mmCIF file of C-alpha atoms in Angstrom:
data_model
loop_
_atom_site.group_PDB
_atom_site.id
_atom_site.type_symbol
_atom_site.label_atom_id
_atom_site.label_comp_id
_atom_site.label_asym_id
_atom_site.label_seq_id
_atom_site.Cartn_x
_atom_site.Cartn_y
_atom_site.Cartn_z
ATOM 1 C CA UNK H 485 5.735 -38.244 -128.491
ATOM 2 C CA UNK H 486 8.184 -36.128 -128.841
ATOM 3 C CA UNK H 487 6.176 -33.716 -129.390
ATOM 4 C CA UNK H 488 3.697 -34.154 -126.055
ATOM 5 C CA UNK H 489 6.874 -35.252 -123.808
ATOM 6 C CA UNK H 490 8.531 -31.257 -125.098
ATOM 7 C CA UNK H 491 5.407 -30.169 -124.364
ATOM 8 C CA UNK H 492 5.162 -31.979 -120.778
ATOM 9 C CA UNK H 493 8.505 -30.489 -121.107
ATOM 10 C CA UNK H 494 8.180 -27.586 -121.054
ATOM 11 C CA UNK H 495 4.839 -27.144 -118.784
ATOM 12 C CA UNK H 496 7.311 -28.704 -116.122
ATOM 13 C CA UNK H 497 10.456 -26.261 -116.963
ATOM 14 C CA UNK H 498 7.155 -23.644 -116.586
ATOM 15 C CA UNK H 499 5.923 -24.689 -113.783
ATOM 16 C CA UNK H 500 10.364 -25.012 -112.275
ATOM 17 C CA UNK H 501 10.047 -21.379 -112.360
ATOM 18 C CA UNK H 502 6.276 -20.617 -111.104
ATOM 19 C CA UNK H 503 7.177 -22.919 -108.089
ATOM 20 C CA UNK H 504 10.224 -21.265 -107.570
ATOM 21 C CA UNK H 505 9.082 -17.589 -108.624
ATOM 22 C CA UNK H 506 6.337 -17.626 -105.510
ATOM 23 C CA UNK H 507 8.638 -19.571 -103.433
ATOM 24 C CA UNK H 508 11.432 -16.626 -103.005
ATOM 25 C CA UNK H 509 8.198 -14.519 -101.788
ATOM 26 C CA UNK H 510 6.760 -17.246 -99.394
ATOM 27 C CA UNK H 511 10.592 -17.639 -97.808
ATOM 28 C CA UNK H 512 11.290 -13.303 -97.850
ATOM 29 C CA UNK H 513 7.510 -13.393 -96.173
ATOM 30 C CA UNK H 514 8.356 -15.928 -93.636
ATOM 31 C CA UNK H 515 12.006 -14.177 -92.726
ATOM 32 C CA UNK H 516 10.107 -10.899 -91.927
ATOM 33 C CA UNK H 517 7.470 -12.502 -90.021
ATOM 34 C CA UNK H 518 10.305 -13.882 -88.446
ATOM 35 C CA UNK H 519 11.760 -10.789 -88.108
ATOM 36 C CA UNK H 520 8.920 -9.405 -85.951
ATOM 37 C CA UNK H 521 8.563 -12.771 -83.846
ATOM 38 C CA UNK H 522 12.431 -12.212 -82.733
ATOM 39 C CA UNK H 523 12.102 -8.862 -81.688
ATOM 40 C CA UNK H 524 8.300 -9.149 -80.322
ATOM 41 C CA UNK H 525 10.272 -11.124 -78.068
ATOM 42 C CA UNK H 526 13.277 -8.974 -77.490
ATOM 43 C CA UNK H 527 10.475 -6.202 -75.992
ATOM 44 C CA UNK H 528 8.846 -8.757 -74.309
ATOM 45 C CA UNK H 529 11.448 -9.889 -72.430
ATOM 46 C CA UNK H 530 13.137 -6.856 -72.073
ATOM 47 C CA UNK H 531 9.839 -5.337 -70.512
ATOM 48 C CA UNK H 532 9.784 -8.676 -67.960
ATOM 49 C CA UNK H 533 12.565 -7.763 -67.081
ATOM 50 C CA UNK H 534 12.194 -4.247 -65.860
ATOM 51 C CA UNK H 535 8.848 -5.630 -64.669
ATOM 52 C CA UNK H 536 11.448 -7.335 -61.931
ATOM 53 C CA UNK H 537 13.619 -5.308 -60.864
ATOM 54 C CA UNK H 538 11.009 -3.058 -60.430
ATOM 55 C CA UNK H 539 9.399 -5.287 -57.990
ATOM 56 C CA UNK H 540 12.313 -5.645 -57.017
ATOM 57 C CA UNK H 541 12.850 -2.765 -55.910
ATOM 58 C CA UNK H 542 9.460 -1.907 -54.826
ATOM 59 C CA UNK H 543 10.102 -5.282 -52.339
ATOM 60 C CA UNK H 544 13.880 -3.879 -50.653
ATOM 61 C CA UNK H 545 12.029 -0.167 -50.224
ATOM 62 C CA UNK H 546 8.676 -1.563 -48.611
ATOM 63 C CA UNK H 547 6.461 0.196 -51.482
ATOM 64 C CA UNK H 548 3.353 -1.038 -53.175
ATOM 65 C CA UNK H 549 1.827 0.814 -56.272
ATOM 66 C CA UNK H 550 -1.675 0.663 -57.609
ATOM 67 C CA UNK H 551 -3.190 1.996 -60.440
ATOM 68 C CA UNK H 552 -7.327 2.690 -59.855
ATOM 69 C CA UNK H 553 -9.487 3.109 -61.960
ATOM 70 C CA UNK H 554 -12.429 4.998 -60.656
ATOM 71 C CA UNK H 555 -14.856 4.052 -63.577
ATOM 72 C CA UNK H 556 -14.853 0.130 -63.688
ATOM 73 C CA UNK H 557 -14.298 0.635 -60.102
ATOM 74 C CA UNK H 558 -11.128 -1.882 -60.162
ATOM 75 C CA UNK H 559 -7.407 -1.824 -58.401
ATOM 76 C CA UNK H 560 -4.596 -3.605 -60.176
ATOM 77 C CA UNK H 561 -2.015 -4.016 -57.820
ATOM 78 C CA UNK H 562 1.324 -4.900 -58.030
ATOM 79 C CA UNK H 563 3.375 -7.797 -55.796
ATOM 80 C CA UNK H 564 4.307 -5.588 -53.342
ATOM 81 C CA UNK H 565 0.988 -4.387 -52.294
ATOM 82 C CA UNK H 566 -0.624 -7.244 -51.730
ATOM 83 C CA UNK H 567 2.040 -8.059 -49.395
ATOM 84 C CA UNK H 568 2.030 -4.828 -47.313
ATOM 85 C CA UNK H 569 -1.540 -5.777 -46.617
ATOM 86 C CA UNK H 570 -0.221 -9.183 -45.098
ATOM 87 C CA UNK H 571 -1.703 -10.828 -48.968
ATOM 88 C CA UNK H 572 -0.081 -13.453 -51.091
ATOM 89 C CA UNK H 573 0.022 -11.777 -54.427
ATOM 90 C CA UNK H 574 -2.969 -12.394 -57.080
ATOM 91 C CA UNK H 575 -2.664 -11.812 -60.663
ATOM 92 C CA UNK H 576 -6.160 -12.212 -60.674
ATOM 93 C CA UNK H 577 -7.521 -10.182 -57.892
ATOM 94 C CA UNK H 578 -8.533 -6.436 -58.691
ATOM 95 C CA UNK H 579 -9.406 -5.685 -55.668
ATOM 96 C CA UNK H 580 -11.928 -2.861 -55.332
ATOM 97 C CA UNK H 581 -12.593 0.606 -53.486
ATOM 98 C CA UNK H 582 -14.928 -0.787 -50.494
ATOM 99 C CA UNK H 583 -11.472 -3.549 -49.673
ATOM 100 C CA UNK H 584 -9.560 -1.359 -50.143
ATOM 101 C CA UNK H 585 -11.153 0.809 -47.648
ATOM 102 C CA UNK H 586 -11.743 -1.876 -45.275
ATOM 103 C CA UNK H 587 -7.957 -3.010 -44.546
ATOM 104 C CA UNK H 588 -8.000 0.369 -43.424
ATOM 105 C CA UNK H 589 -7.672 0.724 -39.591
ATOM 106 C CA UNK H 590 -11.538 2.096 -38.400
ATOM 107 C CA UNK H 591 -10.755 4.893 -36.753
ATOM 108 C CA UNK H 592 -8.945 5.994 -40.334
ATOM 109 C CA UNK H 593 -11.465 5.418 -42.533
ATOM 110 C CA UNK H 594 -13.317 9.233 -42.359
ATOM 111 C CA UNK H 595 -10.225 10.502 -43.098
ATOM 112 C CA UNK H 596 -9.175 8.730 -45.762
ATOM 113 C CA UNK H 597 -12.282 9.069 -47.585
ATOM 114 C CA UNK H 598 -12.337 12.877 -47.534
ATOM 115 C CA UNK H 599 -8.890 12.597 -49.007
ATOM 116 C CA UNK H 600 -10.115 10.325 -51.217
ATOM 117 C CA UNK H 601 -12.728 13.034 -52.153
ATOM 118 C CA UNK H 602 -11.440 15.579 -52.566
ATOM 119 C CA UNK H 603 -8.749 13.990 -54.690
ATOM 120 C CA UNK H 604 -11.160 13.028 -56.916
ATOM 121 C CA UNK H 605 -12.886 16.646 -57.134
ATOM 122 C CA UNK H 606 -9.623 18.453 -56.429
ATOM 123 C CA UNK H 607 -8.007 16.522 -59.172
ATOM 124 C CA UNK H 608 -4.717 17.157 -57.550
ATOM 125 C CA UNK H 609 -3.382 14.489 -55.534
ATOM 126 C CA UNK H 610 -2.543 13.778 -51.734
ATOM 127 C CA UNK H 611 -0.350 12.743 -48.969
ATOM 128 C CA UNK H 612 -1.814 11.373 -46.163
ATOM 129 C CA UNK H 613 -0.570 8.652 -43.153
ATOM 130 C CA UNK H 614 -3.280 6.342 -41.305
ATOM 131 C CA UNK H 615 -2.778 2.740 -39.834
ATOM 132 C CA UNK H 616 -3.663 -0.487 -41.844
ATOM 133 C CA UNK H 617 -4.729 -4.478 -40.237
ATOM 134 C CA UNK H 618 -3.066 -7.192 -41.921
ATOM 135 C CA UNK H 619 -4.776 -10.129 -42.021
ATOM 136 C CA UNK H 620 -3.638 -11.985 -39.264
ATOM 137 C CA UNK H 621 -4.758 -9.182 -37.165
ATOM 138 C CA UNK H 622 -1.290 -7.117 -36.770
ATOM 139 C CA UNK H 623 -1.843 -3.279 -37.073
ATOM 140 C CA UNK H 624 0.934 -1.122 -38.998
ATOM 141 C CA UNK H 625 1.459 2.306 -40.415
ATOM 142 C CA UNK H 626 1.211 2.978 -44.386
ATOM 143 C CA UNK H 627 1.898 6.988 -45.975
ATOM 144 C CA UNK H 628 0.035 6.889 -49.568
ATOM 145 C CA UNK H 629 0.899 8.614 -52.080
ATOM 146 C CA UNK H 630 -1.873 9.325 -54.907
ATOM 147 C CA UNK H 631 -2.144 11.351 -58.157
ATOM 148 C CA UNK H 632 -5.473 11.751 -60.366
ATOM 149 C CA UNK H 633 -4.703 11.483 -64.264
ATOM 150 C CA UNK H 634 -7.522 10.977 -67.277
ATOM 151 C CA UNK H 635 -6.366 8.398 -69.602
ATOM 152 C CA UNK H 636 -6.714 9.602 -73.241
ATOM 153 C CA UNK H 637 -10.797 8.473 -73.867
ATOM 154 C CA UNK H 638 -10.841 10.514 -70.860
ATOM 155 C CA UNK H 639 -10.980 8.066 -68.035
ATOM 156 C CA UNK H 640 -10.235 9.392 -64.440
ATOM 157 C CA UNK H 641 -7.625 6.654 -62.619
ATOM 158 C CA UNK H 642 -5.895 7.012 -59.648
ATOM 159 C CA UNK H 643 -1.992 6.419 -59.389
ATOM 160 C CA UNK H 644 -0.816 5.932 -55.963
ATOM 161 C CA UNK H 645 2.251 4.617 -53.916
ATOM 162 C CA UNK H 646 1.735 2.708 -50.483
ATOM 163 C CA UNK H 647 4.946 2.870 -48.256
ATOM 164 C CA UNK H 648 5.022 0.234 -44.700
ATOM 165 C CA UNK H 649 6.504 2.928 -42.380
ATOM 166 C CA UNK H 650 6.046 1.189 -39.151
ATOM 167 C CA UNK H 651 9.621 0.524 -37.863
ATOM 168 C CA UNK H 652 10.468 4.184 -38.539
ATOM 169 C CA UNK H 653 6.932 5.697 -36.909
ATOM 170 C CA UNK H 654 7.840 2.699 -34.398
ATOM 171 C CA UNK H 655 11.273 4.793 -33.419
ATOM 172 C CA UNK H 656 9.761 8.099 -33.751
ATOM 173 C CA UNK H 657 7.489 6.955 -31.011
ATOM 174 C CA UNK H 658 10.026 5.454 -28.644
ATOM 175 C CA UNK H 659 12.602 8.871 -29.647
ATOM 176 C CA UNK H 660 10.079 10.995 -28.246
ATOM 177 C CA UNK H 661 8.632 8.950 -24.926
ATOM 178 C CA UNK H 662 12.196 8.980 -24.034
ATOM 179 C CA UNK H 663 12.100 12.487 -24.700
ATOM 180 C CA UNK H 664 9.347 12.754 -22.349
ATOM 181 C CA UNK H 665 10.691 10.532 -19.447
ATOM 182 C CA UNK H 666 13.893 12.895 -19.258
ATOM 183 C CA UNK H 667 12.325 16.205 -19.710
ATOM 184 C CA UNK H 668 10.616 15.047 -16.972
ATOM 185 C CA UNK H 669 13.721 14.443 -15.205
ATOM 186 C CA UNK H 670 15.463 17.135 -16.539
ATOM 187 C CA UNK H 671 12.461 19.566 -14.586
ATOM 188 C CA UNK H 672 12.546 18.017 -11.709
ATOM 189 C CA UNK H 673 16.278 18.060 -10.823
ATOM 190 C CA UNK H 674 16.994 20.236 -7.946
ATOM 191 C CA UNK H 675 19.768 22.069 -10.277
ATOM 192 C CA UNK H 676 18.810 24.771 -12.884
ATOM 193 C CA UNK H 677 19.824 24.427 -16.506
ATOM 194 C CA UNK H 678 19.639 26.812 -18.834
ATOM 195 C CA UNK H 679 20.172 27.808 -22.341
ATOM 196 C CA UNK H 680 21.626 30.555 -23.183
ATOM 197 C CA UNK H 681 22.159 32.425 -27.441
ATOM 198 C CA UNK H 682 25.028 33.909 -26.243
ATOM 199 C CA UNK H 683 25.341 36.314 -30.460
ATOM 200 C CA UNK H 684 22.071 36.825 -29.940
ATOM 201 C CA UNK H 685 21.885 37.188 -25.789
ATOM 202 C CA UNK H 686 18.930 36.012 -25.580
ATOM 203 C CA UNK H 687 18.191 33.043 -22.737
ATOM 204 C CA UNK H 688 16.260 29.764 -24.593
ATOM 205 C CA UNK H 689 15.562 27.629 -21.322
ATOM 206 C CA UNK H 690 15.677 27.801 -17.720
ATOM 207 C CA UNK H 691 15.001 24.720 -15.296
ATOM 208 C CA UNK H 692 12.789 25.104 -12.413
ATOM 209 C CA UNK H 693 15.876 24.314 -10.457
ATOM 210 C CA UNK H 694 16.979 27.869 -11.026
ATOM 211 C CA UNK H 695 14.301 28.832 -8.552
ATOM 212 C CA UNK H 696 15.438 27.099 -5.993
ATOM 213 C CA UNK H 697 19.200 28.447 -6.563
ATOM 214 C CA UNK H 698 18.566 32.127 -7.676
ATOM 215 C CA UNK H 699 16.175 33.730 -6.842
ATOM 216 C CA UNK H 700 14.097 33.775 -9.567
ATOM 217 C CA UNK H 701 11.712 32.499 -11.831
ATOM 218 C CA UNK H 702 12.706 30.275 -15.075
ATOM 219 C CA UNK H 703 10.610 32.862 -16.533
ATOM 220 C CA UNK H 704 12.451 35.892 -15.421
ATOM 221 C CA UNK H 705 15.689 34.618 -16.777
ATOM 222 C CA UNK H 706 13.993 34.245 -20.312
ATOM 223 C CA UNK H 707 12.686 37.656 -20.582
ATOM 224 C CA UNK H 708 15.903 39.426 -19.281
ATOM 225 C CA UNK H 709 19.393 38.107 -20.575
ATOM 226 C CA UNK H 710 21.313 40.592 -18.603
ATOM 227 C CA UNK H 711 18.675 38.817 -15.024
ATOM 228 C CA UNK H 712 22.380 36.493 -14.916
ATOM 229 C CA UNK H 713 24.329 39.456 -14.422
ATOM 230 C CA UNK H 714 22.587 40.743 -11.786
ATOM 231 C CA UNK H 715 22.937 37.195 -9.978
ATOM 232 C CA UNK H 716 26.725 36.933 -9.904
ATOM 233 C CA UNK H 717 28.522 38.827 -7.226
ATOM 234 C CA UNK H 718 30.798 41.760 -8.413
ATOM 235 C CA UNK H 719 34.375 39.508 -7.508
ATOM 236 C CA UNK H 720 33.197 37.288 -10.081
ATOM 237 C CA UNK H 721 31.729 39.842 -12.700
ATOM 238 C CA UNK H 722 35.213 40.112 -14.970
ATOM 239 C CA UNK H 723 36.103 36.273 -13.976
ATOM 240 C CA UNK H 724 32.468 35.262 -16.004
ATOM 241 C CA UNK H 725 33.203 37.585 -18.877
ATOM 242 C CA UNK H 726 36.455 36.080 -19.850
ATOM 243 C CA UNK H 727 34.979 32.554 -19.547
ATOM 244 C CA UNK H 728 32.127 33.799 -22.414
ATOM 245 C CA UNK H 729 34.838 35.132 -24.765
ATOM 246 C CA UNK H 730 36.825 31.086 -24.993
ATOM 247 C CA UNK H 731 33.171 30.164 -25.268
ATOM 248 C CA UNK H 732 32.775 31.963 -28.040
ATOM 249 C CA UNK H 733 36.415 30.797 -29.360
ATOM 250 C CA UNK H 734 34.949 27.468 -28.754
ATOM 251 C CA UNK H 735 35.960 26.040 -25.323
ATOM 252 C CA UNK H 736 34.614 25.044 -22.728
ATOM 253 C CA UNK H 737 35.568 24.791 -18.978
ATOM 254 C CA UNK H 738 33.787 24.639 -15.548
ATOM 255 C CA UNK H 739 34.833 27.033 -13.054
ATOM 256 C CA UNK H 740 33.676 27.632 -9.319
ATOM 257 C CA UNK H 741 32.269 31.788 -8.959
ATOM 258 C CA UNK H 742 30.084 33.232 -5.989
ATOM 259 C CA UNK H 743 26.725 34.744 -7.301
ATOM 260 C CA UNK H 744 24.994 37.011 -5.047
ATOM 261 C CA UNK H 745 21.766 35.703 -4.597
ATOM 262 C CA UNK H 746 18.258 38.065 -4.487
ATOM 263 C CA UNK H 747 18.775 38.803 -0.766
ATOM 264 C CA UNK H 748 14.487 38.819 -0.227
ATOM 265 C CA UNK H 749 14.448 35.307 -0.291
ATOM 266 C CA UNK H 750 17.391 34.460 0.149
ATOM 267 C CA UNK H 751 18.872 37.121 2.917
ATOM 268 C CA UNK H 752 21.394 38.470 0.660
ATOM 269 C CA UNK H 753 23.874 35.314 1.287
ATOM 270 C CA UNK H 754 26.640 34.867 -0.701
ATOM 271 C CA UNK H 755 26.966 30.800 -1.492
ATOM 272 C CA UNK H 756 29.207 29.284 -4.379
ATOM 273 C CA UNK H 757 28.087 27.091 -7.183
ATOM 274 C CA UNK H 758 29.666 24.781 -9.863
ATOM 275 C CA UNK H 759 29.106 26.395 -12.988
ATOM 276 C CA UNK H 760 29.853 23.503 -16.297
ATOM 277 C CA UNK H 761 29.486 26.144 -19.388
ATOM 278 C CA UNK H 762 29.382 24.355 -22.604
ATOM 279 C CA UNK H 763 29.492 25.991 -25.750
ATOM 280 C CA UNK H 764 27.543 24.161 -29.089
ATOM 281 C CA UNK H 765 27.444 25.255 -32.482
ATOM 282 C CA UNK H 766 23.349 24.240 -33.351
ATOM 283 C CA UNK H 767 21.963 23.675 -37.467
ATOM 284 C CA UNK H 768 21.880 27.662 -37.567
ATOM 285 C CA UNK H 769 25.521 28.349 -36.977
ATOM 286 C CA UNK H 770 24.126 30.261 -33.983
ATOM 287 C CA UNK H 771 26.166 29.568 -30.427
ATOM 288 C CA UNK H 772 24.298 28.495 -27.728
ATOM 289 C CA UNK H 773 25.171 28.132 -24.232
#
């Protein structure tokens, strides 16, 4: 009986040793697995943080992005790109080429298709501004920038950014219209307005008003810088030269000078005009009058 108990005890002891041995490996394996899980969770958190920051940055800049798989005809859009097209972001929607094309203004689709085909052929990049029609019918301007690349197995892909530039475009159009209106007023004034580069001695522009004052056409003044001196009364030449010298030093003033008008037009009549001279430095550093 004692012998049997002893044997049972030994077996129990041996079993305990074996259990302790395998338990240690299991614990070690579980610890390693848990470490991998924790590391994986950290990476997922970092990736999610980067993705959220990117989405926020795109939203602020009103720029969307996409990756287009040419072979499968699937587009992977960022959340902001959906918003630019007036759609709610959808994780399970992969717009194809025709869906993207249908969002563009009908008059701009042909130009887009030409650029798209050129991109696939030349495997380079394209840059295009066109109009798009949102789901609510609003027309907006977008700027495309797309680049071709092939992944590891050679499958063709296109990476693109699309920025909504509607406000910028409308501002440019409004500025252009204002400049056009100012130009119309400028050309129809009864006063003569001109611009000249004093350092290069080159007339840049004369308004049509100079024809009625000087008897010379604007084209004649532009073609011949010294023609200006010919219409100045001899008694006023020195005054004008002094004013020009002062302008070159950075000072501006208005002076009354007598001008001798073309005698064919005004019978040599001397009139008095008020001449306002203003100096400015152009972007190139040249002084313009």
